[in-house]
Short mmCIF file of C-alpha atoms and ligand atoms in Angstrom, two decimals:
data_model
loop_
_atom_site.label_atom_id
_atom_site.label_comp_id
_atom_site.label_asym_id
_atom_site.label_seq_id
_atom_site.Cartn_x
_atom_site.Cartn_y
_atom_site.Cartn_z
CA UNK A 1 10.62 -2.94 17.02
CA UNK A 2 7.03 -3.25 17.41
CA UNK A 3 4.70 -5.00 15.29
CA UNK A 4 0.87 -4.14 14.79
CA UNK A 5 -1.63 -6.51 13.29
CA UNK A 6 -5.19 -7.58 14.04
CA UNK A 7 -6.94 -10.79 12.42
CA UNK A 8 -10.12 -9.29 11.26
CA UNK A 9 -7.65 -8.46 8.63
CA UNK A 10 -8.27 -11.90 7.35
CA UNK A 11 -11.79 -11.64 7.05
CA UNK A 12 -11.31 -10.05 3.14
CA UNK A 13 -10.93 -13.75 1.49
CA UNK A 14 -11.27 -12.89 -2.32
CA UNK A 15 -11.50 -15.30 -4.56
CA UNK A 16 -11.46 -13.51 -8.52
CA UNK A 17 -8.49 -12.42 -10.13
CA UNK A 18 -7.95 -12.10 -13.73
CA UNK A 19 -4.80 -12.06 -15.81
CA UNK A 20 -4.48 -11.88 -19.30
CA UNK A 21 -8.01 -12.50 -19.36
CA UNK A 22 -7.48 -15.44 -17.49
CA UNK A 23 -9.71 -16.08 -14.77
CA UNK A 24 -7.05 -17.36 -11.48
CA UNK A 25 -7.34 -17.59 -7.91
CA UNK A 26 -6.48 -14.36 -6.09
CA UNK A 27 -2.99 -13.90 -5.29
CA UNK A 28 -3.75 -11.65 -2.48
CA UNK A 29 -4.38 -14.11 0.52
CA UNK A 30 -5.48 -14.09 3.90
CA UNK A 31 -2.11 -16.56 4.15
CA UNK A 32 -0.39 -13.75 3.33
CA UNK A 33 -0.82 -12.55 7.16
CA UNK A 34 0.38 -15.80 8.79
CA UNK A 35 3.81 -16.01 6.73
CA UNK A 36 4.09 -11.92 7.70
CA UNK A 37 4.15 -12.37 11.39
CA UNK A 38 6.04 -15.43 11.10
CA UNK A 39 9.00 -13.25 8.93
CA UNK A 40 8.16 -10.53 12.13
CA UNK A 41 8.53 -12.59 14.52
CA UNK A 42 11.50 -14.29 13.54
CA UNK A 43 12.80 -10.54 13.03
CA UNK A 44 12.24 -10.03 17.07
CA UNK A 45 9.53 -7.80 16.95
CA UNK A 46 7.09 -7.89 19.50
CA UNK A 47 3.07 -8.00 18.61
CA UNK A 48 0.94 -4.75 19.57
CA UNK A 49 -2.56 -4.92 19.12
CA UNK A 50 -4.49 -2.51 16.99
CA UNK A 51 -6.32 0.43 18.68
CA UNK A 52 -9.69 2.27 16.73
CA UNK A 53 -9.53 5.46 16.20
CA UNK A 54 -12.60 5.63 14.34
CA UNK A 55 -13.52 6.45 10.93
CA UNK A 56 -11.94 10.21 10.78
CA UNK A 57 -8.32 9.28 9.89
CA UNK A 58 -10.28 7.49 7.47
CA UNK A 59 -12.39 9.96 6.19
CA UNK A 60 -9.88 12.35 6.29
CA UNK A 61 -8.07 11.11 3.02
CA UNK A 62 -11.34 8.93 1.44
CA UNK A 63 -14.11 10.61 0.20
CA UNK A 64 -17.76 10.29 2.21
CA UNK A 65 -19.03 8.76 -1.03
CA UNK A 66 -16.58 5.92 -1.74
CA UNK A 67 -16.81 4.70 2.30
CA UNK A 68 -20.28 4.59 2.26
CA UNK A 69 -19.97 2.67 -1.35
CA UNK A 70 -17.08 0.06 0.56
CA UNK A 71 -19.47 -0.19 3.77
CA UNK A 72 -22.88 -1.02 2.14
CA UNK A 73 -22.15 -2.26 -2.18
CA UNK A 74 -21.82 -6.20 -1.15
CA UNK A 75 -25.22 -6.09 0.15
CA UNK A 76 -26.78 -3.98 -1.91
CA UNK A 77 -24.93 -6.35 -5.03
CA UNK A 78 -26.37 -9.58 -3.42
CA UNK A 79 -29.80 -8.01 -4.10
CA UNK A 80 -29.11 -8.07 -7.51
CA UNK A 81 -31.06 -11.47 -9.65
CA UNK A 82 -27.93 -13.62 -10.78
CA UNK A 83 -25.14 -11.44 -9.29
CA UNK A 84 -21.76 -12.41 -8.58
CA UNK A 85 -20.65 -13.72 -5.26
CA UNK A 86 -18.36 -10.54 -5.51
CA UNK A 87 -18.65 -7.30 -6.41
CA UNK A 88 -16.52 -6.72 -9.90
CA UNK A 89 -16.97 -4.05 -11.99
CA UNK A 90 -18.10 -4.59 -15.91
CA UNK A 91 -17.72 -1.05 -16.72
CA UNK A 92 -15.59 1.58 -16.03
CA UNK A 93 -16.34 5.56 -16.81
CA UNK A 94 -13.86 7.59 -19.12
CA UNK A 95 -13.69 10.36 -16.40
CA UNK A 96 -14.51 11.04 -12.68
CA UNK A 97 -16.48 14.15 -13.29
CA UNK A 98 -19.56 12.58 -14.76
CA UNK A 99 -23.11 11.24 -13.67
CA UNK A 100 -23.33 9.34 -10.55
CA UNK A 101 -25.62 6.60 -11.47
CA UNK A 102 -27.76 4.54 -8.45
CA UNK A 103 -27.23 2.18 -9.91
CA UNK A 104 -25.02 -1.10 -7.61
CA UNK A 105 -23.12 -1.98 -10.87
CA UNK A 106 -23.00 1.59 -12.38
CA UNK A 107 -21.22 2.22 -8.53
CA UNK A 108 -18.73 -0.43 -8.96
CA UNK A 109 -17.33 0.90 -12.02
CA UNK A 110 -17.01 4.20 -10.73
CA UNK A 111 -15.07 3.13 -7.39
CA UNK A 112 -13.45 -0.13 -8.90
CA UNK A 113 -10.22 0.15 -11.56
CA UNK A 114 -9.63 -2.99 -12.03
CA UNK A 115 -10.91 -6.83 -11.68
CA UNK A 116 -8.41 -7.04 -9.34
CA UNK A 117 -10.18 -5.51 -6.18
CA UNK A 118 -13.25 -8.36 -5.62
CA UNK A 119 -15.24 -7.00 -2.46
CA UNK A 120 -16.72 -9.70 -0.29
CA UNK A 121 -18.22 -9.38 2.74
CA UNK A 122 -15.66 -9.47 4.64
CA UNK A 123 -13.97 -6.59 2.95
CA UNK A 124 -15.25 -3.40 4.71
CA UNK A 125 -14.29 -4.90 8.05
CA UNK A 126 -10.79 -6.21 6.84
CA UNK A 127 -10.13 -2.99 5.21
CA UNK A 128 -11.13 -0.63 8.14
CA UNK A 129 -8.98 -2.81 10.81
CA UNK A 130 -6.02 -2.89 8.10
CA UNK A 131 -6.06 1.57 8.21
CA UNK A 132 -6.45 1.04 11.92
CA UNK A 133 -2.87 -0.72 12.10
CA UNK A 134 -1.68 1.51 10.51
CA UNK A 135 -2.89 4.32 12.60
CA UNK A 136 -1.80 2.31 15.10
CA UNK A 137 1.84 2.07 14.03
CA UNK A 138 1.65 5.72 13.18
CA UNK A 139 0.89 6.24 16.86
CA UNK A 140 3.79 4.58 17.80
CA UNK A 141 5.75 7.04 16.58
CA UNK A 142 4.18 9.87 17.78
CA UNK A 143 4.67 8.17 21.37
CA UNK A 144 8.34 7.94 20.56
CA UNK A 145 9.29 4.42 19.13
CA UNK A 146 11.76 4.79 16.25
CA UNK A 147 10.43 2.57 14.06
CA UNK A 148 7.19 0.23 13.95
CA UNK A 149 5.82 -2.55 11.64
CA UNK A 150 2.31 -2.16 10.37
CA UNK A 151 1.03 -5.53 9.11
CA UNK A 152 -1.47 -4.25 6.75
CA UNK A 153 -3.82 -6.11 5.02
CA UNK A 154 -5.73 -6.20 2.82
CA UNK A 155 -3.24 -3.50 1.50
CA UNK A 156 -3.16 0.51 0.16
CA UNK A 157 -0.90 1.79 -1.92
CA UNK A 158 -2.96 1.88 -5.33
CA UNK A 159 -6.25 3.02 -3.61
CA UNK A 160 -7.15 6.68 -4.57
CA UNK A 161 -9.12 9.24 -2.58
CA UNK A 162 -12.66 7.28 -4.06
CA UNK A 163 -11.20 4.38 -6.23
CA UNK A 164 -10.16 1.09 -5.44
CA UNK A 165 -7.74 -1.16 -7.73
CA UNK A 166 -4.84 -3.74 -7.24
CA UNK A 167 -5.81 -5.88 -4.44
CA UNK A 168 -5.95 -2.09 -2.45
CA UNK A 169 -9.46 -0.30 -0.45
CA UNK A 170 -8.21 2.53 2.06
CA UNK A 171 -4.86 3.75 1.19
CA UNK A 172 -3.11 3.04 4.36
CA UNK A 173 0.14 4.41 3.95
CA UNK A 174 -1.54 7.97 3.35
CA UNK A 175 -4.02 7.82 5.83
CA UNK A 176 -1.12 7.41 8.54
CA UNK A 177 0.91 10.22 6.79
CA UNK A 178 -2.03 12.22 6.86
CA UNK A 179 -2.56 11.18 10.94
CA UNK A 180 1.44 11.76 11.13
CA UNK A 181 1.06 15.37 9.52
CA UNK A 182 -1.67 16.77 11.43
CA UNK A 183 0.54 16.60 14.27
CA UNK A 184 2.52 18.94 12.97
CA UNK A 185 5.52 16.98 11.14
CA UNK A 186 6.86 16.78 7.49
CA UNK A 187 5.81 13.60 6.60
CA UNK A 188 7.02 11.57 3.34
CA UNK A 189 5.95 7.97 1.95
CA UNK A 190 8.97 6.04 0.25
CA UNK A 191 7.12 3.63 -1.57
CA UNK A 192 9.16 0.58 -2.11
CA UNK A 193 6.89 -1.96 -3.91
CA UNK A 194 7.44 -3.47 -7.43
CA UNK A 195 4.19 -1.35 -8.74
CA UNK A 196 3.83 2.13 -8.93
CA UNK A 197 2.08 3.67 -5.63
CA UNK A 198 -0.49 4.99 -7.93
CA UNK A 199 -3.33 5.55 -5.39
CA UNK A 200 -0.80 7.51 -2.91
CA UNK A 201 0.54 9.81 -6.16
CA UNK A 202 -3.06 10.59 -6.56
CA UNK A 203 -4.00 11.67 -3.15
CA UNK A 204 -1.13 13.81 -2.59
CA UNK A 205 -0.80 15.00 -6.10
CA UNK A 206 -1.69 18.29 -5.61
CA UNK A 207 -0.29 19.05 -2.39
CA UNK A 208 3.21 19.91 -0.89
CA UNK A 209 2.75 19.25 2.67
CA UNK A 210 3.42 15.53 1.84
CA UNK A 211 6.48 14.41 -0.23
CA UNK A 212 5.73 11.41 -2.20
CA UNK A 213 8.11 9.07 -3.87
CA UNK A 214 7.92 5.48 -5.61
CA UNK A 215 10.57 3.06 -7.27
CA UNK A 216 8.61 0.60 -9.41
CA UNK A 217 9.16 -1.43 -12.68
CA UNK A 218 8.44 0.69 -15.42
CA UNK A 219 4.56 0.93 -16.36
CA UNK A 220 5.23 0.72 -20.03
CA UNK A 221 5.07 -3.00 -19.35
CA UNK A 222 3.77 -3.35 -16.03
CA UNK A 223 0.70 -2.91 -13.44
CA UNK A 224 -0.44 0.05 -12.95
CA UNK A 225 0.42 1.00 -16.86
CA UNK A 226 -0.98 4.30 -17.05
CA UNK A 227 0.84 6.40 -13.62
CA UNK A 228 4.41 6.01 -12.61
CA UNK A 229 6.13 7.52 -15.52
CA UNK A 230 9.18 10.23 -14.06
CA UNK A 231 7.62 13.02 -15.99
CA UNK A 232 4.37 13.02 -13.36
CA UNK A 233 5.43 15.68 -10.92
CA UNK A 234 2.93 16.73 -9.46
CA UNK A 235 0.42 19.78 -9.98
CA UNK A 236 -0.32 22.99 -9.29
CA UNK A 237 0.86 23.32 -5.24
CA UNK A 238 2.28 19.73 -5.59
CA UNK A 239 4.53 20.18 -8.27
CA UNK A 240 7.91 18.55 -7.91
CA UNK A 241 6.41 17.13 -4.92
CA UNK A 242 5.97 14.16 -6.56
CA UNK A 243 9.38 11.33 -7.29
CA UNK A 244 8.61 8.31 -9.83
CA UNK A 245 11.96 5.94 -10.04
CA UNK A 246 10.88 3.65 -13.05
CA UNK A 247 13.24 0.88 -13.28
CA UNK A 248 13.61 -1.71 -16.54
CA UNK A 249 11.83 -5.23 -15.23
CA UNK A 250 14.27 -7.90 -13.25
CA UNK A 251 16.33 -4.80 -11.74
CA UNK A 252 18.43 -6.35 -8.59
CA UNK A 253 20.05 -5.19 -5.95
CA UNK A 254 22.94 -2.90 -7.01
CA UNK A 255 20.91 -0.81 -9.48
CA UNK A 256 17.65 -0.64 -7.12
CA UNK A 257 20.52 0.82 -4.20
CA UNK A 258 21.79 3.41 -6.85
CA UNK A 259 18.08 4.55 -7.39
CA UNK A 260 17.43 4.19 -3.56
CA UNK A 261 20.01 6.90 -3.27
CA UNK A 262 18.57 9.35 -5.41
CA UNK A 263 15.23 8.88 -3.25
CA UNK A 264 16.84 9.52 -0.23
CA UNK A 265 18.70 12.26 -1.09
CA UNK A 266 15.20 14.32 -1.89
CA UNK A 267 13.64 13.00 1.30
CA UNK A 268 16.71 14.98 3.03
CA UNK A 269 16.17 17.70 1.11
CA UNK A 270 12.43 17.88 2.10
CA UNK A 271 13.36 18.15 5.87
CA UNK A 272 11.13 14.99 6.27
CA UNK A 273 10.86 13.74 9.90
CA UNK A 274 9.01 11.15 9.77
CA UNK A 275 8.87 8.40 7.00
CA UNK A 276 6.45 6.29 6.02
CA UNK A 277 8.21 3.26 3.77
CA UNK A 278 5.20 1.45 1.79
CA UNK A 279 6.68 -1.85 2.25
CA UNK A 280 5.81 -4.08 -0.74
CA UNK A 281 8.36 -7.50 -0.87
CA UNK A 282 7.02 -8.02 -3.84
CA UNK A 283 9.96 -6.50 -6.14
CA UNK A 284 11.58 -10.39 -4.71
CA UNK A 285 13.38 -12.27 -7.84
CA UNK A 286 10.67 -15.31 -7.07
CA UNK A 287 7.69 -13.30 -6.00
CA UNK A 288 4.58 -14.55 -8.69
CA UNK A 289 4.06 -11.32 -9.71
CA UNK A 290 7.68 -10.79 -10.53
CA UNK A 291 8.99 -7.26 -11.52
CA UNK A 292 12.72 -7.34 -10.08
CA UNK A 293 15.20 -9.51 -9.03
CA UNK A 294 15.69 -8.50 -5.70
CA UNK A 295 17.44 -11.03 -3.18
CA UNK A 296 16.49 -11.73 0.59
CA UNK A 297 20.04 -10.79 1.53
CA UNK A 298 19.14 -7.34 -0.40
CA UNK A 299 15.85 -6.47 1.27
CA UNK A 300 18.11 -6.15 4.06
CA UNK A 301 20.59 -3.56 2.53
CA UNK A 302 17.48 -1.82 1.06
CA UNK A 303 16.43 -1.59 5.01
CA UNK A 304 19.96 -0.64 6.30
CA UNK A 305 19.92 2.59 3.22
CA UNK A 306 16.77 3.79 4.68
CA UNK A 307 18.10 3.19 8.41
CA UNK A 308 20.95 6.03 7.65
CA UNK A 309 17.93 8.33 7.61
CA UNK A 310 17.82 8.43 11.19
CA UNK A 311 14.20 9.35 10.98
CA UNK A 312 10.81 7.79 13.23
CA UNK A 313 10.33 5.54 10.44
CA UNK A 314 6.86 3.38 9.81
CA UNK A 315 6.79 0.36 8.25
CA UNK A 316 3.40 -0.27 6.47
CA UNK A 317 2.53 -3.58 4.56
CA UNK A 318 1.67 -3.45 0.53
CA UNK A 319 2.30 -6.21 -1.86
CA UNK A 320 4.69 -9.32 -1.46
CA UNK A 321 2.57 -12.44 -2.41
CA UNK A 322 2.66 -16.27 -1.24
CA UNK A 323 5.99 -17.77 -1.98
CA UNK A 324 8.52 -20.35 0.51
CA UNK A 325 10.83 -17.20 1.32
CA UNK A 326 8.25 -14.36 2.27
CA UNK A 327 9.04 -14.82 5.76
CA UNK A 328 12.25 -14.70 5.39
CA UNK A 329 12.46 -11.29 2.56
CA UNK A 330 10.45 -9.49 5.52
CA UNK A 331 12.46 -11.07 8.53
CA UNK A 332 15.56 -10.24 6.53
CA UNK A 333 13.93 -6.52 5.76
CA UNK A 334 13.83 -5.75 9.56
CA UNK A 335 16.79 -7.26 10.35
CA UNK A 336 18.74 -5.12 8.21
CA UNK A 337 17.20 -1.86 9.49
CA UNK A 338 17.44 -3.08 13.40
CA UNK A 339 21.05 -4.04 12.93
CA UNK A 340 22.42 -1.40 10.47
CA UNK A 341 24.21 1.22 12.94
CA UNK A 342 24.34 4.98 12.59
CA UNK A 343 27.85 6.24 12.36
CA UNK A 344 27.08 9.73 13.42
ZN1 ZN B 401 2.89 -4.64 -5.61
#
């Protein structure tokens, strides 16, 4: 299969994280890229650049507000006396309908959820190339591949309509369902990363033109803690368009397949025909941010489930974070899904 990537992806280089309360370096590296083609590569895909399609596909899941807030807050914070290299937020409001202050910092906590989403000035740029691959791969489907390999990054999954949170700016997964819809398909995003797709539950919430699904460690003890419980549905339109698959912390391989199951059987029963799987290798035993216990030899039966679909299937980067055998969970990912056969 085809891979997509571009390197002003790299450009986002944040340097803040916080754990615990713990100031640390950020776990979510411009490395990350290089070890991601390498495990691509070494899967036999083939490198396709990234193509713009502008700031519509963009727009058409973000709001107006929160783009102009990514494109412009780092300079506007730099004006600031004694500000922060990066922008990170130092309040947060208790609900999204309220004031709208002017104010740079006031902004920040209106658009930021966590610590965890530093904006340099590289960000904007890295961001806006990292929805383009995905576009990009998204396109690839439409002209007929079967399946592609979006190397996002910085990436998506926990950025909402006008938030960003969890190392996540433009929701990248959604904005190529949304491209993916508009064409007239049934689009639905399996998201496969150890955290809850939070930010792609709460774009698609309340709608039922897009199926959305996510198998995650349980939030009662893990990031994003307050979305991802099974009871969240959906609402109004979107109700039981929605699929959360908690799972108890260091789940491996045999249980995740059994829950895998469940989450393909409703994508069947949506008459999806084209997926969108937000990729996250970060449920990997040794991943730093450890949630599960999947093995490298099990990303590739997690691939080979999803290949029985026999769907145009898109591949879009999310999580997985520097360790020796990132390469290889994503080389052994596509692997499985190139070389599982169809028995139909
Ligand atoms: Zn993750």
């Amino acid at each position: 299969m085809k891979y997509v990537f571009d390197e002003r992806q790299k450009r986002h280089d944040p340097k803040h994280f916080f754990a615990n309360g713990t100031p640390l370096p950020n776990p979510e590296q411009p490395e990350r890229t290089r070890l991601l083609q390498k495990g691509a590569k070494a899967a036999g895909c083939k490198h396709v650049l990234t193509k713009d399609f502008g700031l519509g596909p963009i727009a058409a899941i973000h709001s107006a507000e929160y783009l102009a807030f990514l494109e412009n807050i780092h300079t506007r914070w730099q004006r600031i006396d004694g500000a922060s290299d990066e922008v990170i937020p130092n309040i947060h409001p208790m609900a999204r309908n309220v004031n709208y202050p002017k104010s740079a910092v006031g902004q920040a906590g209106y658009h930021q959820a966590d610590t965890a989403c530093p904006i340099s000035a590289g960000t904007w740029e890295s961001a806006y190339w990292s929805a383009q691959t995905a576009l990009t791969g998204a396109d690839l489907l439409l002209e007929g591949e079967k399946a592609a390999y979006a190397l996002c990054r910085p990436p998506g999954h926990h950025a909402f309509a006008d938030m960003a949170g969890g190392f996540c700016f433009l929701n990248n997964s959604a904005i190529a369902a949304e491209k993916i819809l508009r064409t007239g398909r049934r689009p639905a995003i399996l998201d496969i990363d150890v955290h809850h797709g939070n930010g792609t539950q709460g774009i698609f919430y309340e709608r039922k033109d897009v199926l959305t699904l996510s198998i995650h460690a349980d939030p009662d003890r893990f990031y994003p803690f307050f979305w991802g419980s099974g009871q969240e549905r959906g609402e109004g339109e979107g109700q039981g368009y929605n699929f959360n698959l908690p799972l108890p912390r260091g789940t491996g391989d045999d249980h995740y397949l059994v829950a895998l199951q469940t989450a393909l059987e409703r994508i069947e029963s949506f008459g999806t025909d084209v997926l969108v799987v937000a990729l996250g290798l970060d449920p990997y035993e040794k991943d730093p941010l450890k949630g599960f216990s999947i093995t490298t030899a099990g990303f590739a039966r997690i691939a080979g489930a999803i290949k029985k679909l026999d769907i145009p299937t898109l591949f879009v980067q999310e999580g997985g974070y520097l360790c020796e055998e990132l390469s290889d969970n994503l080389a052994s990912f596509l692997q499985g899904f190139e070389s599982t056969g169809l028995e139909k």
